[in-house]
Coordinates of C-alpha atoms and ligand atoms in Angstrom, one line a residue:
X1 CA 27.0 -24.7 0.3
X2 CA 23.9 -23.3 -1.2
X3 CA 20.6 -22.7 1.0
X4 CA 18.1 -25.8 0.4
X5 CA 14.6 -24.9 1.5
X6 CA 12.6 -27.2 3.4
X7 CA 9.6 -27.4 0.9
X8 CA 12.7 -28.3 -1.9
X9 CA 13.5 -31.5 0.2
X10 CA 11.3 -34.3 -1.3
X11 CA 13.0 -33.3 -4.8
X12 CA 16.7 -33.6 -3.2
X13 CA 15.9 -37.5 -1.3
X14 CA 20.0 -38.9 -1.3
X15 CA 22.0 -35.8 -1.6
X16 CA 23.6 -33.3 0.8
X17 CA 22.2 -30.1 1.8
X18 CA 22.6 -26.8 4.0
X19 CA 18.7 -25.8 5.6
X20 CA 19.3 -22.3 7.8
X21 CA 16.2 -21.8 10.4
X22 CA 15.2 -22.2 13.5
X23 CA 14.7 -25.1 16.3
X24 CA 10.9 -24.9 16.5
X25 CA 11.1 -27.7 18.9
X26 CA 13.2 -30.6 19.9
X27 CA 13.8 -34.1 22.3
X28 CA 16.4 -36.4 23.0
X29 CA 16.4 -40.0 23.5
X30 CA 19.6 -41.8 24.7
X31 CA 22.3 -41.4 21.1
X32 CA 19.9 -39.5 19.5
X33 CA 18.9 -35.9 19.1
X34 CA 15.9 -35.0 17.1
X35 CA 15.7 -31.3 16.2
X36 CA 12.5 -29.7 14.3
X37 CA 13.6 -26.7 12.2
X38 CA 11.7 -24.4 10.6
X39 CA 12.6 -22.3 7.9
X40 CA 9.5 -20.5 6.8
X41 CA 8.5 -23.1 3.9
X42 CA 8.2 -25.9 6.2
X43 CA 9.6 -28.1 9.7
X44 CA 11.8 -30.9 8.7
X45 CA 12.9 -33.6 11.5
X46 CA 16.5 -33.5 11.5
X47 CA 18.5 -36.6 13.4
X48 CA 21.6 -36.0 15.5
X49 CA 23.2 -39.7 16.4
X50 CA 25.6 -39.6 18.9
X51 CA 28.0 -42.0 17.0
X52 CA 28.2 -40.2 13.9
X53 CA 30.1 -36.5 15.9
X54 CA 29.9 -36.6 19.6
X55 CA 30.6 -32.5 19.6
X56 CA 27.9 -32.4 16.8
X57 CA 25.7 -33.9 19.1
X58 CA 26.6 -32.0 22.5
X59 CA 25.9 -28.9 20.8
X60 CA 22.4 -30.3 19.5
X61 CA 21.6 -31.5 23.0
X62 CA 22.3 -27.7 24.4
X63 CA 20.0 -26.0 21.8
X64 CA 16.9 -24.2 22.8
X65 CA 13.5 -23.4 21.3
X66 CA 14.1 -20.3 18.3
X67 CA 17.5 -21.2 18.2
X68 CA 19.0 -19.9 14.7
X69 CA 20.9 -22.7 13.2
X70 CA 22.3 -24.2 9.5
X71 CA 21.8 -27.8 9.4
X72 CA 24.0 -29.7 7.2
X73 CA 22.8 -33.1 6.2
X74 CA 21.8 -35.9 4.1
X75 CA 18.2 -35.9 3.1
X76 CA 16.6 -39.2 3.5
X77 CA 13.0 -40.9 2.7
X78 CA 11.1 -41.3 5.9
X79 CA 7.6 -42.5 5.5
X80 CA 6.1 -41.4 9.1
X81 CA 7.1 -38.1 8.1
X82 CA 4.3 -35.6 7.0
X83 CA 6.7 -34.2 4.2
X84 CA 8.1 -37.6 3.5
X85 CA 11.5 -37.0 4.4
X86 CA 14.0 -36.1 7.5
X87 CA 17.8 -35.3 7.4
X88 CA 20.3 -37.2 8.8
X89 CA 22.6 -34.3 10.2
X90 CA 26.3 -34.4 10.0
X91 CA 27.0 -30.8 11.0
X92 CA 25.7 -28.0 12.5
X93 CA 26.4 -24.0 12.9
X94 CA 24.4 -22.2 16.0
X95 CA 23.8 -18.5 15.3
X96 CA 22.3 -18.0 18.4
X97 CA 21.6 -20.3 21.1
X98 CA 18.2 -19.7 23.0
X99 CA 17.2 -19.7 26.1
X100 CA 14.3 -18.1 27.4
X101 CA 11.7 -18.2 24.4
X102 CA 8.5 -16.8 25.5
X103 CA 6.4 -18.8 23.9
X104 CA 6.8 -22.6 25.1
X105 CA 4.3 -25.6 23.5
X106 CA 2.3 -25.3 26.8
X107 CA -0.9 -23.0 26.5
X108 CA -1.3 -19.7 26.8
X109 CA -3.7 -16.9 27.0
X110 CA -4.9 -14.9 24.2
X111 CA -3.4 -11.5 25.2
X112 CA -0.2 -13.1 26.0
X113 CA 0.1 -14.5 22.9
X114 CA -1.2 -11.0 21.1
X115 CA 1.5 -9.1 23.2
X116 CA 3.7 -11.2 21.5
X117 CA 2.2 -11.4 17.8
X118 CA 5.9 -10.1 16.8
X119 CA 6.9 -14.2 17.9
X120 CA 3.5 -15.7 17.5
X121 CA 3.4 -15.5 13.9
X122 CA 6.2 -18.3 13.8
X123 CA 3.8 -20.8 15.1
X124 CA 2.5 -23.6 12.7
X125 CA -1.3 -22.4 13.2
X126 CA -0.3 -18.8 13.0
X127 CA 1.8 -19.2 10.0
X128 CA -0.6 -22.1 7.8
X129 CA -3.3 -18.8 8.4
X130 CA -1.1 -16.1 7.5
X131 CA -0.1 -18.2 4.3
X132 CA -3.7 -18.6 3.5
X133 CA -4.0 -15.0 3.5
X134 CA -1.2 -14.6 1.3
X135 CA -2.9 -16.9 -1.5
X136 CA -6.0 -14.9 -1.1
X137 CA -4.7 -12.2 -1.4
X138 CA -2.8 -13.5 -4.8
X139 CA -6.7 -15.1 -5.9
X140 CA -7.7 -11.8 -5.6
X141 CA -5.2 -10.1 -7.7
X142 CA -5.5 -12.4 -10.4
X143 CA -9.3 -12.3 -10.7
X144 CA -8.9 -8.7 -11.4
X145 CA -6.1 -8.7 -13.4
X146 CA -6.7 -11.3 -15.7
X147 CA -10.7 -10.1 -16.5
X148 CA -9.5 -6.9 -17.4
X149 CA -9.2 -4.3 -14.4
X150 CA -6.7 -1.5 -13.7
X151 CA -5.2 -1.2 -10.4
X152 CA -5.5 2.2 -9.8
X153 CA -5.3 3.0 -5.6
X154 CA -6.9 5.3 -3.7
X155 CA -5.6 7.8 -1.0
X156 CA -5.5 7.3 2.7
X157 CA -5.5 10.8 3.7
X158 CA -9.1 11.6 2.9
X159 CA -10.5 15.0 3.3
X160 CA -14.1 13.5 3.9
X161 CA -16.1 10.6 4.8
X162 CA -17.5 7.5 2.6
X163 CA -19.2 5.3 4.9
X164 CA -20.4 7.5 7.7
X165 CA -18.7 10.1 10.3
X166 CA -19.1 7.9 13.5
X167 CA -16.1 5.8 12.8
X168 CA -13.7 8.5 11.5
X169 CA -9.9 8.4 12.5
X170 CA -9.5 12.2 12.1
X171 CA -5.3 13.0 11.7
X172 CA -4.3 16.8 12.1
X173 CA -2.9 17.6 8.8
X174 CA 0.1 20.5 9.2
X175 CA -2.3 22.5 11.2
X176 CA -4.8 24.1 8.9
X177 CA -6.6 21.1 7.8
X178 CA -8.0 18.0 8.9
X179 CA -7.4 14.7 7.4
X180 CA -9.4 11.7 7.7
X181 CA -7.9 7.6 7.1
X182 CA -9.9 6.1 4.1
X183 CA -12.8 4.2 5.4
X184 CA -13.0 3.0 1.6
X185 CA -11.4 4.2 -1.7
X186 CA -15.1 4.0 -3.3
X187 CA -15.2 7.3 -4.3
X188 CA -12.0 7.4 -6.0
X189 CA -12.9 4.5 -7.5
X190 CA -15.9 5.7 -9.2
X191 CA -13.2 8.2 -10.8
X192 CA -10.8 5.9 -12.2
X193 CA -13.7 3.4 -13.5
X194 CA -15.1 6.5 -15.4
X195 CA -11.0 6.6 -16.8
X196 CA -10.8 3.1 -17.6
X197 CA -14.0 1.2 -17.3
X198 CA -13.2 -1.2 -14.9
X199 CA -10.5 -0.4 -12.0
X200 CA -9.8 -1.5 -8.6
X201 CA -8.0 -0.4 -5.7
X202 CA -6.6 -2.9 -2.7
X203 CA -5.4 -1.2 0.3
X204 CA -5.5 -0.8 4.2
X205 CA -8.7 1.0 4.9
X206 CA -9.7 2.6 8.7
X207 CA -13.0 2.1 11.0
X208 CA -13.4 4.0 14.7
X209 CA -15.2 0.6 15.8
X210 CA -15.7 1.3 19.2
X211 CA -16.4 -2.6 19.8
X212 CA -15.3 -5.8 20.4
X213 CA -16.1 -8.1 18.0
X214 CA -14.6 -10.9 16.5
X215 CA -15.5 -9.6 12.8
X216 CA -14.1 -6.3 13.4
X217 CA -10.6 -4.4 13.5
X218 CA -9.8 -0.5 13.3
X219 CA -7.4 -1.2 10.4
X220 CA -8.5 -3.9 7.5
X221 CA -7.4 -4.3 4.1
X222 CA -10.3 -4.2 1.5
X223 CA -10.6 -4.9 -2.3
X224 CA -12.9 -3.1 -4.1
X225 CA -13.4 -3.0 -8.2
X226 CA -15.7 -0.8 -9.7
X227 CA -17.2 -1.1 -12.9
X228 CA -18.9 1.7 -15.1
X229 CA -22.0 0.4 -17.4
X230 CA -22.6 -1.9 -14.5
X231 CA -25.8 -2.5 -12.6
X232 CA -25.9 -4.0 -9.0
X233 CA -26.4 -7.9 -10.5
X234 CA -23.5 -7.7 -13.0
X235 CA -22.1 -7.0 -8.9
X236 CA -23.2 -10.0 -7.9
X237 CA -22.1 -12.1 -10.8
X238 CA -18.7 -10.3 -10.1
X239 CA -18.6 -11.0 -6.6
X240 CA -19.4 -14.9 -7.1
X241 CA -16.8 -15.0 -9.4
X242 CA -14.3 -13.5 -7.3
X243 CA -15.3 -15.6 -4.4
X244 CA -14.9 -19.2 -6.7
X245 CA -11.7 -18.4 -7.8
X246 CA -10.8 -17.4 -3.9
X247 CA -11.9 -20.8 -2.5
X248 CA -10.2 -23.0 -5.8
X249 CA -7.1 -21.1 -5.6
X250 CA -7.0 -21.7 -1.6
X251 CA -8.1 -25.6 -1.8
X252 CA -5.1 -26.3 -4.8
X253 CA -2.8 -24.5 -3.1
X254 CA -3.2 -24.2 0.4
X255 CA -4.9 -27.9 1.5
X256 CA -1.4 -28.7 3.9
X257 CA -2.1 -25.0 5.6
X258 CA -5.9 -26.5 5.9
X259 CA -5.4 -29.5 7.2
X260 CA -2.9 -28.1 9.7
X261 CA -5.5 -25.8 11.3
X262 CA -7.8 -28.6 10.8
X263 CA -10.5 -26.8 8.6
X264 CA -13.5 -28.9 7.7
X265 CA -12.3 -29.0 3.8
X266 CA -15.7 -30.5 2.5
X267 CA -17.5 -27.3 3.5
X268 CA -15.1 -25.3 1.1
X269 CA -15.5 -27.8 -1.3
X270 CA -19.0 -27.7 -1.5
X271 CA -19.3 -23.9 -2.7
X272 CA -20.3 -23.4 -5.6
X273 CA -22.2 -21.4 -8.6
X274 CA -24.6 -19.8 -8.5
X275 CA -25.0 -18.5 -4.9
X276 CA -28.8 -17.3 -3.6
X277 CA -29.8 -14.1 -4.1
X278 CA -32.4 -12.7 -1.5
X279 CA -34.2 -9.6 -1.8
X280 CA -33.9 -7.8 1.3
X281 CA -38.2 -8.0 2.2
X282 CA -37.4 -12.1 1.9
X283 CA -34.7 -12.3 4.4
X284 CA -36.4 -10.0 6.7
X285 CA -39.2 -12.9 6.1
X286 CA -36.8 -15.6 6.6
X287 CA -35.6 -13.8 9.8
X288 CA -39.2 -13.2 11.6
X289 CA -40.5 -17.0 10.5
X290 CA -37.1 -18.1 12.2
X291 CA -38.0 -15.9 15.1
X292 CA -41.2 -16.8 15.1
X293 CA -40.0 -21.2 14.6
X294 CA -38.2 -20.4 17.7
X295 CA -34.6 -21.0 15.8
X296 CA -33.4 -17.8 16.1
X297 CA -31.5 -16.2 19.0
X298 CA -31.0 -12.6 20.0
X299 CA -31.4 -10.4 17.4
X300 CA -28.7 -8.2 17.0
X301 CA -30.4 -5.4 15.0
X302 CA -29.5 -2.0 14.3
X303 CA -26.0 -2.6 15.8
X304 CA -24.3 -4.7 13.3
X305 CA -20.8 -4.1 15.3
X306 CA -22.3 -5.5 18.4
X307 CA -20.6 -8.5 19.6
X308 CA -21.3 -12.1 20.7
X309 CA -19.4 -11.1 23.9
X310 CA -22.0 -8.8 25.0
X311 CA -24.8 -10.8 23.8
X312 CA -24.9 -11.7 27.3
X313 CA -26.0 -8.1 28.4
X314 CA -28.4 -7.3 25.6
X315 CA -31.8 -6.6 27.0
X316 CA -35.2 -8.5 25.1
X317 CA -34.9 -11.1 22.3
X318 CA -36.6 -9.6 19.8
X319 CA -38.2 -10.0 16.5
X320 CA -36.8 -8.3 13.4
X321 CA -38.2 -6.1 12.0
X322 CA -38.4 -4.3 8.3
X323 CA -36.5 -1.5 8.3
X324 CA -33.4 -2.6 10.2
X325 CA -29.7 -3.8 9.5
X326 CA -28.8 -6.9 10.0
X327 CA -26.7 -7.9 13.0
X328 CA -24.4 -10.4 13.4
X329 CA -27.1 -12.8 14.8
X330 CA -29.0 -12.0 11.8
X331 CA -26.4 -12.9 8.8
X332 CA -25.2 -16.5 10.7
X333 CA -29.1 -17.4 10.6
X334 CA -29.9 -16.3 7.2
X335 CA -26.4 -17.9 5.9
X336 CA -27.4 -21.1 7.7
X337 CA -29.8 -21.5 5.9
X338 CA -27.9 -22.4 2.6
X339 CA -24.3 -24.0 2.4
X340 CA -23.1 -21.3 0.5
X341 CA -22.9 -17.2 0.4
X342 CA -25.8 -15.6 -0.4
X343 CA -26.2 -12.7 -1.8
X344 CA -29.1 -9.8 0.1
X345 CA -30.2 -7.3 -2.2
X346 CA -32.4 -4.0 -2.1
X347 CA -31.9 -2.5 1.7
X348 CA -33.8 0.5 2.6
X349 CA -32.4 3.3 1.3
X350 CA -33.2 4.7 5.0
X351 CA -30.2 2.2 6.5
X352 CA -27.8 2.9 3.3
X353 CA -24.9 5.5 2.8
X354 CA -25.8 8.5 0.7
X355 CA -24.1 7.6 -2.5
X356 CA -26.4 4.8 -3.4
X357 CA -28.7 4.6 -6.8
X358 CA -32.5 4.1 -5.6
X359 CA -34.8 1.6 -7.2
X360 CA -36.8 3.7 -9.4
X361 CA -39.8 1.3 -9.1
X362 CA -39.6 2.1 -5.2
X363 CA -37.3 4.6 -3.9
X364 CA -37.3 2.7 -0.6
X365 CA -35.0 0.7 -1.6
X366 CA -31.7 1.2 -2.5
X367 CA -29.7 -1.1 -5.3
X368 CA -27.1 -2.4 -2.4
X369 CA -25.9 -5.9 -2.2
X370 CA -24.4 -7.7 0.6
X371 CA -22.9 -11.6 0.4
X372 CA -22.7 -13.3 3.6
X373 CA -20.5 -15.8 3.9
X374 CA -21.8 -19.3 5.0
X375 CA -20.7 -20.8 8.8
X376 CA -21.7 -17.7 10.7
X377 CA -18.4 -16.0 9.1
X378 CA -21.1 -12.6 8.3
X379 CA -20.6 -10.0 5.5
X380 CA -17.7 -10.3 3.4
X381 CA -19.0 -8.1 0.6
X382 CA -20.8 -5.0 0.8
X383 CA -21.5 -2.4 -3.0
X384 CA -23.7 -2.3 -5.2
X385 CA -25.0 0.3 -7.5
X386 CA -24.2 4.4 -7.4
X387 CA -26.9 6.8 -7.4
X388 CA -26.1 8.7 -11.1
X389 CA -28.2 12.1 -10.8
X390 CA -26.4 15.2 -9.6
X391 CA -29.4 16.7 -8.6
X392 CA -30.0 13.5 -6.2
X393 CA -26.7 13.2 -4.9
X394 CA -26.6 17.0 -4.0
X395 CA -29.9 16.5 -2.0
X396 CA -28.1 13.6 -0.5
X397 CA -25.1 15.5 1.1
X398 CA -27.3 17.7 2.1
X399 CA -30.0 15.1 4.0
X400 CA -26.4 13.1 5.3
X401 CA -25.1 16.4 6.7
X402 CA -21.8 16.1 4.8
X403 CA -20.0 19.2 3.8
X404 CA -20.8 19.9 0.3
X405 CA -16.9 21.6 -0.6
X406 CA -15.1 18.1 -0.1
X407 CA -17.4 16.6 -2.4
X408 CA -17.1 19.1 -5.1
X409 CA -14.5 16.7 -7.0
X410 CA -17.3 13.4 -6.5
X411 CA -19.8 15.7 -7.9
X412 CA -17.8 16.5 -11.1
X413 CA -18.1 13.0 -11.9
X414 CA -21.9 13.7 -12.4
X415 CA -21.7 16.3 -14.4
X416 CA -19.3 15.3 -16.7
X417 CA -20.5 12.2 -18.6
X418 CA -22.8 10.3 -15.6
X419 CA -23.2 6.7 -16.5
X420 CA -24.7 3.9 -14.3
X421 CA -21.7 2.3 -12.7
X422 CA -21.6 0.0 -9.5
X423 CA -18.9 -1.8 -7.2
X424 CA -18.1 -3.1 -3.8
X425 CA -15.3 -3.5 -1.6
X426 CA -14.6 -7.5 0.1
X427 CA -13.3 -7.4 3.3
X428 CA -9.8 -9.7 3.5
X429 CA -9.3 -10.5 7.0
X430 CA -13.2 -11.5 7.1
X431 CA -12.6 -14.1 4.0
X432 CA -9.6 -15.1 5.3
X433 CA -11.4 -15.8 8.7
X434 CA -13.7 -18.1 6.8
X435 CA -11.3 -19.6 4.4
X436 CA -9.3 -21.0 7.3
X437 CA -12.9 -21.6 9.9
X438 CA -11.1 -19.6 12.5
X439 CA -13.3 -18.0 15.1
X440 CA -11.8 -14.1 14.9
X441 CA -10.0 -12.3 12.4
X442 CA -7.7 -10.7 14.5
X443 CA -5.3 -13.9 13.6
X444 CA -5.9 -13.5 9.6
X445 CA -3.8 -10.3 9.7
X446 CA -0.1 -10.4 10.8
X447 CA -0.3 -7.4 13.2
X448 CA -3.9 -6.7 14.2
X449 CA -5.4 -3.3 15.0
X450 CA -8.2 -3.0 17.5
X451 CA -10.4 -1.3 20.3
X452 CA -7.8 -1.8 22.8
X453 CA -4.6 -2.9 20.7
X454 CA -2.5 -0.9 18.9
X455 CA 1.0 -3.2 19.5
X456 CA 3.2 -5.2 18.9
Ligands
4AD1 O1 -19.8 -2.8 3.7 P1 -18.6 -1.8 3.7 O2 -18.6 -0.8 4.8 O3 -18.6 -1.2 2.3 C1 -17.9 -0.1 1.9 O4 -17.0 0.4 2.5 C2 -18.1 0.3 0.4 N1 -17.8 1.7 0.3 C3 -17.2 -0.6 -0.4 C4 -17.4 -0.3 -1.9 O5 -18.6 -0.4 -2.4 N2 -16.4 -0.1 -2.6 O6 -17.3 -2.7 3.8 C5 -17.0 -3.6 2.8 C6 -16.4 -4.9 3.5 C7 -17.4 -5.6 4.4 O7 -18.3 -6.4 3.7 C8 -16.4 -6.4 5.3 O8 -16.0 -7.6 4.6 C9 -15.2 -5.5 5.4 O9 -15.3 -4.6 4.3 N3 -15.3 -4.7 6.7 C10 -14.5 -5.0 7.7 N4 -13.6 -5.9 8.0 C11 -13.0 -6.0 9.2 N5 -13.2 -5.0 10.1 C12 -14.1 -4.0 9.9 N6 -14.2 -3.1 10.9 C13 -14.8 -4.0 8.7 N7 -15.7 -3.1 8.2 C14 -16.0 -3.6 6.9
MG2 MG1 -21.5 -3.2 4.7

């Protein structure tokens, strides 16, 4: 008999099917049996009554937790169900009989539970997140797809650095040369949007964080269009767009994966257009009044990868000041103060990578934008606008301390038709994190990568 999916069950109320899965969980009660299977789309209560096969029901009795299993049944209307039905079972076929699951319904610890990420993703929380992700990830691709981008990816082997040498994975690369993973596809990007106007590339992308924070992993997947024409507010406008179509796609699709991990869906439903936009001298503003109001706790600045963990050991509370970048601290009081993401603009061009166009009103600052995500969920989007000049961007290597022959190929791109172009890469585990108001991202990526984990 052909597989029926959970999720297909409402539409097939009276008739006989065959569901293949997995006991997620059952109990018995006198003549009855009642097994939860999942098959990936869903858990479905399936009855065993003793009257209707005793051998049908001895063998339900015996079945452990992951048992594999094909259920055939009758599906009937059930109201107290949460998918509206159950199956009354008439037969059953054990693949495997389980016995010593690892992961029971009691609690466990969190690096139990990461040692065994390879099971853990079965679990209802684990898998309503990991579905959230997927739909995200699918928002994303649409966005881009339907307003007219090319997907055009970028290498992981790099021969150079984009966002700074201190978090570098350097691989040894046949010997002779040495290879670094992507930290972004930026600069490749900037190549293919001078090809087709508007590109984007989605991949994995690398970090050497050496610390433990809950916003953080050594290997995240980043979007990241790039636009050529475009200033650092057609960014923004971009980025709101992109993050509107995120949260509708997630609330009309995803609302049963919500409610399952119990997100407040009223603060979702309250984004909308348009999103604050803060020059950088106002937040810095916003952040010493806040300081100065008493509201604000440790200030994280200068180390934006310090953790809440360590907040504990950090030495003086003190005020921010101009000049700095924000830390975590920083972007959940800023973002508090609105219900939605808001958009910093303008950073010091001291705190910024080298690529970055300057204001030309005030070369202090530098045409970057950030959106931080509200709830204390911190940066999601990082861009902006890319210095144009050769002349600039060879002074720039040069004040960085990169090596001028790996950038040879970037600076092409400047000398053969230079046009003001701008982008930015979103972070998915970090919107994902949000999406589902999940404290750490580690559990918005199916095997995470961190200071300290590199299994399952
Ligand atoms: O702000 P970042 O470092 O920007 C860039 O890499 C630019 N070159 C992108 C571009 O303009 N094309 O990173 C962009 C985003 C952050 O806002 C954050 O969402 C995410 O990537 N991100 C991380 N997510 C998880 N773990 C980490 N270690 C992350 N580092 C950055
Ligand atoms: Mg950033």
């Amino acid at each position: 008999m052909k597989q029926t999916y959970i999720n297909q069950l409402k539409d097939r109320i009276g008739h006989d099917v065959t569901l293949k899965g997995w006991l997620y969980n059952s109990r018995s009660s006198g003549k009855l049996v009642f097994l939860q299977l999942r098959d990936g789309t869903g858990i479905v209560q399936c009855v065993v009554f003793k009257g209707n096969d005793e051998s049908v029901f001895e063998k339900a009795k015996a079945l452990g937790q992951e048992s594999s299993l094909i259920v055939h049944g009758t599906v009937k209307a059930d109201e107290r169900s949460p998918i509206g039905v159950e199956v009354d079972v008439k037969g059953i076929d054990v693949l495997q009989n389980v016995h010593d699951y690892p992961i029971t319904p009691k609690e466990h610890g969190t690096e139990f539970l990461m040692d065994h990420r390879h099971l853990w993703i079965r679990s209802k929380k684990q898998n309503a997140i990991l579905k959230v992700r997927h739909t995200v990830i699918k928002a994303v691709r649409d966005y881009f797809d339907s307003n007219g981008f090319i997907l055009a990816d970028t290498p992981i082997f790099t021969p150079a650095a984009c966002e700074g040498t201190t978090t570098l994975f350097e691989v040894d690369y046949f010997g002779d040369d040495k290879a670094y993973l992507t930290q972004s596809g930026q600069l490749y990007n900037e190549a293919t949007a001078a090809a087709f106007g508007k590109s984007y590339a989605f991949g994995p992308t690398f970090r050497a964080e050496k610390s433990k924070t809950r916003r953080h992993l050594t290997e995240f997947w980043m979007v990241e269009p790039e636009v050529a024409y475009a200033t650092y507010e057609d960014m923004m406008d971009l980025g709101e767009g992109l993050i509107l179509h995120i949260v509708k796609s997630v609330l009309n699709e995803r609302r049963a994966e919500l409610e399952a991990l119990e997100r407040d869906i009223s603060k979702l439903e309250a984004i909308k257009s348009p999103f604050p936009r803060l020059h950088y001298d106002d937040a810095v503003k916003m952040l010493q009044d806040g300081f100065d109001k008493g509201e604000l706790g440790a200030s994280d600045r200068g180390r934006p990868a310090r953790s809440e963990e360590d907040a504990g050991q950090r030495p003086a509370v003190r005020r921010f000041e101009w000049g700095g970048d924000f830390g975590a601290p920083d972007e959940t009081y800023l973002s508090s103060q609105f219900g939605s993401p808001v958009f910093v603009h303008h950073f010091p061009t001291a705190i910024k990578g080298f690529y970055f166009e300057v204001d030309k009103d005030d070369p202090k600052y530098a045409l970057g934008i950030d959106l931080l995500a509200p709830e204390g969920y911190g940066e999601i989007i990082g861009g902006g606008e890319r210095a144009a000049s050769l002349d600039y961007l060879e002074k720039q290597l040069e004040a960085h301390n990169l090596p001028r022959e790996s950038f040879e190929w970037y600076l092409d791109l400047r000398r053969y038709g230079s046009v003001p172009h701008s982008g930015f890469g979103m972070g998915i585990e970090r919107t994902v994190a949000w999406m589902c108001g999940i404290e750490h991202v580690r559990e918005t990526i199916p095997f995470p990568r961190m200071l300290y984990r590199l299994k399952p």
